[in-house]
Coordinates of C-alpha atoms and ligand atoms in Angstrom, one line a residue:
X1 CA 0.0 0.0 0.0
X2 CA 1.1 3.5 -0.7
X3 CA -0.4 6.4 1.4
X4 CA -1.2 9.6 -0.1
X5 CA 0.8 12.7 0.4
X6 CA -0.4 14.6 2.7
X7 CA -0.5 17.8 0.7
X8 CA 0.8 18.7 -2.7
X9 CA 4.1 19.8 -3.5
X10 CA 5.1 23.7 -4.4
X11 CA 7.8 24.1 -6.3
X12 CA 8.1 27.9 -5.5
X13 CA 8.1 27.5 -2.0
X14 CA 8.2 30.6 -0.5
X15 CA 10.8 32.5 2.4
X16 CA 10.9 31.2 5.5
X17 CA 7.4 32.7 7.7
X18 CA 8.4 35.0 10.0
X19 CA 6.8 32.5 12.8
X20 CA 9.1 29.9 11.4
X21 CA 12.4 32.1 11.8
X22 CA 13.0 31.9 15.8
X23 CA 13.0 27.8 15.3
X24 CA 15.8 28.2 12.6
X25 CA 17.5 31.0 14.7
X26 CA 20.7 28.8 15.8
X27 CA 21.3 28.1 11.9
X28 CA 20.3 31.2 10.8
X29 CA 22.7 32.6 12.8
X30 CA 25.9 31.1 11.4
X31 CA 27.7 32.6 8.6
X32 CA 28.3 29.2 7.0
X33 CA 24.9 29.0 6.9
X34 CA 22.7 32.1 7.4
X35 CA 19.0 32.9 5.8
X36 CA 19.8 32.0 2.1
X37 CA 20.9 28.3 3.5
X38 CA 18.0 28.3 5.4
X39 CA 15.4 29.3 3.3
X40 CA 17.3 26.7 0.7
X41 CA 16.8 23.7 3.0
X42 CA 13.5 25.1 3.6
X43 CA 12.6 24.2 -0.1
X44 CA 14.7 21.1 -0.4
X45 CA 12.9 17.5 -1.0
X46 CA 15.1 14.5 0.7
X47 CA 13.7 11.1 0.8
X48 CA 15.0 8.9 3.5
X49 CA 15.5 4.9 2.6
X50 CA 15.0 2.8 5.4
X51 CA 13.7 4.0 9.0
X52 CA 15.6 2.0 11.2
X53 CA 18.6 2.9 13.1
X54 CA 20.2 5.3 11.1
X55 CA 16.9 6.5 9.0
X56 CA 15.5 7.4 12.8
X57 CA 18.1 9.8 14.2
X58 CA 18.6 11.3 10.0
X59 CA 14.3 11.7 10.1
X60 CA 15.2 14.0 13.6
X61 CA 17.5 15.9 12.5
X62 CA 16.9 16.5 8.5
X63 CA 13.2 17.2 10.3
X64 CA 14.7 19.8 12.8
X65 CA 16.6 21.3 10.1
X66 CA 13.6 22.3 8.6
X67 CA 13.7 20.0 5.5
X68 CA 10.9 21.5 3.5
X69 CA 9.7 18.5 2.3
X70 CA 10.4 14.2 2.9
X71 CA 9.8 11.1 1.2
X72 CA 9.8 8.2 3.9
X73 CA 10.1 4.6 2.6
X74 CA 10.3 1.6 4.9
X75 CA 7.9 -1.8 4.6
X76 CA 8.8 -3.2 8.1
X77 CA 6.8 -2.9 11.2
X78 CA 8.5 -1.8 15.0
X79 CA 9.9 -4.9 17.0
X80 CA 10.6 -4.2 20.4
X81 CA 14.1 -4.9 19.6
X82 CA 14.1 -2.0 17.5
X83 CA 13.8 0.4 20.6
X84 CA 17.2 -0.1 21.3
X85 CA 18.5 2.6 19.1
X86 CA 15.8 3.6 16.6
X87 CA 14.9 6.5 18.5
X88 CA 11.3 7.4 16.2
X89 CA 9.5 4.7 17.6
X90 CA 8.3 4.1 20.9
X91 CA 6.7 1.4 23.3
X92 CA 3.3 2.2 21.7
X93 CA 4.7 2.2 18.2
X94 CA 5.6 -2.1 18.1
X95 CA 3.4 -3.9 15.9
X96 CA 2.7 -0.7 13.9
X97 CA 4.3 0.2 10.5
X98 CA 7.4 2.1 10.3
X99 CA 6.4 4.8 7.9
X100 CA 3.1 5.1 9.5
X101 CA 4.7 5.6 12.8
X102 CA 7.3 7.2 11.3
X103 CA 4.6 10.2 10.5
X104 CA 3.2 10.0 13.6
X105 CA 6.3 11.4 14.9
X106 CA 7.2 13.8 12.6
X107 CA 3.4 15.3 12.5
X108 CA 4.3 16.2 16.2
X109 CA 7.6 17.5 15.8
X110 CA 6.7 19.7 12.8
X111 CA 3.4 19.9 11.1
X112 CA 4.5 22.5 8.4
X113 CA 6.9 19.7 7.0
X114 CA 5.6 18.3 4.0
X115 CA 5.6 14.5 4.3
X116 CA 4.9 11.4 2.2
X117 CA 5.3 8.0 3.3
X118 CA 5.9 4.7 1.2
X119 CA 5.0 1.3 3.0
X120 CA 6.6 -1.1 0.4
X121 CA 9.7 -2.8 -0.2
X122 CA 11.8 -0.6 -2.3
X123 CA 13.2 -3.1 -5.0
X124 CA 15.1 -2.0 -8.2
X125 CA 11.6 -2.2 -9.8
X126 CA 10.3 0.6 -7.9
X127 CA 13.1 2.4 -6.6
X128 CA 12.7 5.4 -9.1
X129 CA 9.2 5.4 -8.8
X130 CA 9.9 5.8 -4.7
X131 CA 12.9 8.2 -4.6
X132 CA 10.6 10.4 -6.9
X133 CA 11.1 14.2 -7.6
X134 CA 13.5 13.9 -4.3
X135 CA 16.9 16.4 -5.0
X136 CA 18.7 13.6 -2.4
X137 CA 18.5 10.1 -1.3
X138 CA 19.6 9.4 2.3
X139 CA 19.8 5.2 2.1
X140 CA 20.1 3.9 5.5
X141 CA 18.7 0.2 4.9
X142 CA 20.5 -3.0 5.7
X143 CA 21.1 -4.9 3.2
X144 CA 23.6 -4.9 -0.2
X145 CA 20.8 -5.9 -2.5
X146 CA 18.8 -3.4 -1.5
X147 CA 21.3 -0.7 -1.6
X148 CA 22.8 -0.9 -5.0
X149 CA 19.1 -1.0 -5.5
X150 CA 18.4 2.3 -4.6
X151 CA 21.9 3.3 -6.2
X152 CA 20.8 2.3 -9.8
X153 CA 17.9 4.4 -9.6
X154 CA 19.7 7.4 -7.8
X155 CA 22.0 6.7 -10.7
X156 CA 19.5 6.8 -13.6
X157 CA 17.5 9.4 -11.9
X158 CA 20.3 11.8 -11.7
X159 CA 20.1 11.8 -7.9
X160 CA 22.7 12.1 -5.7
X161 CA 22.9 9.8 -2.7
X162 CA 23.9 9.2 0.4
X163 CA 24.5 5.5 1.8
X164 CA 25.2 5.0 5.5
X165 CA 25.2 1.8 7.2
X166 CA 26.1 0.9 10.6
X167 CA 27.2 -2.3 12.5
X168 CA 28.7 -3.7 16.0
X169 CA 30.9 -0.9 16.7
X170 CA 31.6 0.2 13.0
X171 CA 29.4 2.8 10.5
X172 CA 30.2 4.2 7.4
X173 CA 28.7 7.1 4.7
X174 CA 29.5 8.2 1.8
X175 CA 28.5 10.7 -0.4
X176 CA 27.8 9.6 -4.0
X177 CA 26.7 11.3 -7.2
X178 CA 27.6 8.6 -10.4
X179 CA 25.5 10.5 -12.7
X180 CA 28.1 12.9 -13.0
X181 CA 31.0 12.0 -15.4
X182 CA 33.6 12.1 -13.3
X183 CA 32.3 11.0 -9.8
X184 CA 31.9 7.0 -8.8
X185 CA 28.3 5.6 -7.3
X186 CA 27.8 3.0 -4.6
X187 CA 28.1 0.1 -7.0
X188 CA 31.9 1.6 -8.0
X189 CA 32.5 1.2 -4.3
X190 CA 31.4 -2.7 -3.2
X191 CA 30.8 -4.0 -6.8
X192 CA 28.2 -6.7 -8.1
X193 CA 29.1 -9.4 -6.0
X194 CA 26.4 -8.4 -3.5
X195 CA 23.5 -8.1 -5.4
X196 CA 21.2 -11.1 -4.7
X197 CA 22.8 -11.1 -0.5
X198 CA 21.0 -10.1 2.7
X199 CA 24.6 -10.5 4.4
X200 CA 24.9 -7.5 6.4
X201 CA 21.9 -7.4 8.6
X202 CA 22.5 -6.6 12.2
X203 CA 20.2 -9.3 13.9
X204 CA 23.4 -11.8 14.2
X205 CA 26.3 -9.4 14.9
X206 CA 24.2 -7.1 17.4
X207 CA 25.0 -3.1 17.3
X208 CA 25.7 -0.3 19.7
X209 CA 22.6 1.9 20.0
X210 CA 24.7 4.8 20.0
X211 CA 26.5 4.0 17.0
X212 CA 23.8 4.2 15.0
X213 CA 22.7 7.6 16.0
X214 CA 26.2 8.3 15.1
X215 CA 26.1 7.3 12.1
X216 CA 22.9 8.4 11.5
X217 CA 23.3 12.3 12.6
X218 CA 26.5 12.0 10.3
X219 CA 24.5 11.3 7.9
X220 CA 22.1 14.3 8.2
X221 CA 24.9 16.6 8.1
X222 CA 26.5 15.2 5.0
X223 CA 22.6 15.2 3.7
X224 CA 22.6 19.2 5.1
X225 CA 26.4 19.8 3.1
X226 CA 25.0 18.5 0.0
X227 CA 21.7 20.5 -0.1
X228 CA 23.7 23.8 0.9
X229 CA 25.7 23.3 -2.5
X230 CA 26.3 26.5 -4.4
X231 CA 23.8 28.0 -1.7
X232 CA 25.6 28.6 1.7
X233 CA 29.3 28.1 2.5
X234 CA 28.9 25.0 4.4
X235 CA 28.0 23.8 1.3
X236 CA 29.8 21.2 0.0
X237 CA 28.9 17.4 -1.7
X238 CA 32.1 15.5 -0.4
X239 CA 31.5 13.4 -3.5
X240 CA 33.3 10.1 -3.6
X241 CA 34.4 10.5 0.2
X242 CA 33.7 7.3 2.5
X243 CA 34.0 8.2 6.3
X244 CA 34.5 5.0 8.2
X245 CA 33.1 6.0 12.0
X246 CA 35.4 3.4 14.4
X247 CA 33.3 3.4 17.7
X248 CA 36.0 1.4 19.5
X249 CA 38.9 4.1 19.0
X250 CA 36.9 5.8 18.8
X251 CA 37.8 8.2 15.5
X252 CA 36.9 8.8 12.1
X253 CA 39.1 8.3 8.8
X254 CA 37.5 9.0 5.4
X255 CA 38.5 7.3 2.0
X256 CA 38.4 8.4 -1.4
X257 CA 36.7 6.4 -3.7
X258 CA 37.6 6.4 -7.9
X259 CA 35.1 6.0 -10.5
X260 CA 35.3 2.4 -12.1
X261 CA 35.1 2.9 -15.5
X262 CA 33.6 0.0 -16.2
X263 CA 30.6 0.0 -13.3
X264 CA 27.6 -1.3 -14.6
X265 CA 25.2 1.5 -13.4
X266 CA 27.6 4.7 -14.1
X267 CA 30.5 3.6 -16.4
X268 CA 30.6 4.5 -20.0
X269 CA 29.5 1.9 -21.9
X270 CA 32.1 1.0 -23.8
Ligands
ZN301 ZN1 29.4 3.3 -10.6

């Protein structure tokens, strides 16, 4: 089932309302990103992959940003295991859908946000359809299949992505944009070994709660430095850049990641 969106989208969304500036003032406020980087993430469109334990803490903070408007796409329901770090959801929420719960919360946090919720499996048959008019993917799902999935469409869609995952004491994200010429996608980083897999999932290796809100509020800020682009000075895609998040140092080192020339989903075809 898909639900409707709860209103329709405007492209020319207008300034920031004065009512609205005091809850942006601690952005607004900062050179790097001021009122021209508000207003632009006011107007920006991000649909969020997966709503689990890095989708939760992105949701919060792409949705205290003051994301203008979000595409959430998750077909799971909450498991009380869940609670442990997907900080959406609460006691009341297991047995309920994701997105559904998912808008539950974000309709209390901020009811001016424009929100639209998918409750299917997002396969690489409807993964464009899903990631929509979005102007960035933020994939936080578990799997390989599913991500190089949603990279192929981000790909063919001309959509820039973002692909965090999270594990035991480990997370990663990168920033990818493979429809441009020069820059690699997700599948020039793991390959096509992993396609058909589910050999990531965290149910075996367990995962520190924490982690994932690390990796997950990392992820929102990339998300934040990609949408300021050209717009604000804090502005700025990282493409190609893996940060590897080591919980156990704990530190952070970041890899660069080439374009392979011959990947399937962004390499010219030769
Ligand atoms: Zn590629």
């Amino acid at each position: 089932m898909t639900a409707p969106r709860s209103s329709a989208h405007s492209p020319a969304r207008p300034a920031i309302s004065s009512e609205r500036l005091g809850r942006f003032a601690r952005h607004i406020v900062l050179p790097e990103i001021g009122g021209a980087g508000q207003v632009a993430l006011a107007s920006a469109h991000v649909a969020i992959i997966g709503l689990g334990g890095i989708g939760s803490p992105a949701l919060q903070y792409l949705a205290a940003a003051g994301i203008g408007r979000l595409t959430l796409v998750d077909d799971d329901t909450v498991d009380v295991s869940n609670l442990q770090r997907q900080t959406i959801f609460a006691a009341r929420d297991v047995g309920h859908g994701k997105a559904t719960s998912a808008r539950r919360w974000l309709a209390n946090f901020d009811g001016a946000i424009d929100v639209e919720i998918h409750d299917s499996r997002i396969t690489a048959d409807n993964a464009a359809a899903l990631i929509g008019r979005a102007e960035l993917v933020l994939d936080g799902t578990d799997n390989f299949a599913t991500r190089l999935a949603v990279s192929d469409a981000c790909v063919a869609e001309r959509t820039p992505l973002l692909s965090a995952a999270v594990g035991r004491f480990q997370g990663q994200v990168g920033a990818f944009a493979g429809h441009l010429g020069d820059q690699p996608c997700y599948r020039c980083f793991v390959g096509d070994a992993f396609d058909a897999e589910d050999c990531d999932t965290c149910a075996e290796d367990g995962m520190l709660g924490a982690m994932a809100g690390w990796a997950g509020s990392f992820a929102a800020m990339q998300a934040v430095r990609v949408l300021l682009e050209g717009k604000a000075a804090f502005g700025d895609p990282q493409w190609g850049r893996l940060h590897v998040l080591d919980g156990m140092k704990p530190g952070m080192r970041t890899i660069t990641i080439g374009k392979d020339p011959a990947c399937r989903a962004c390499g010219s075809p030769s």
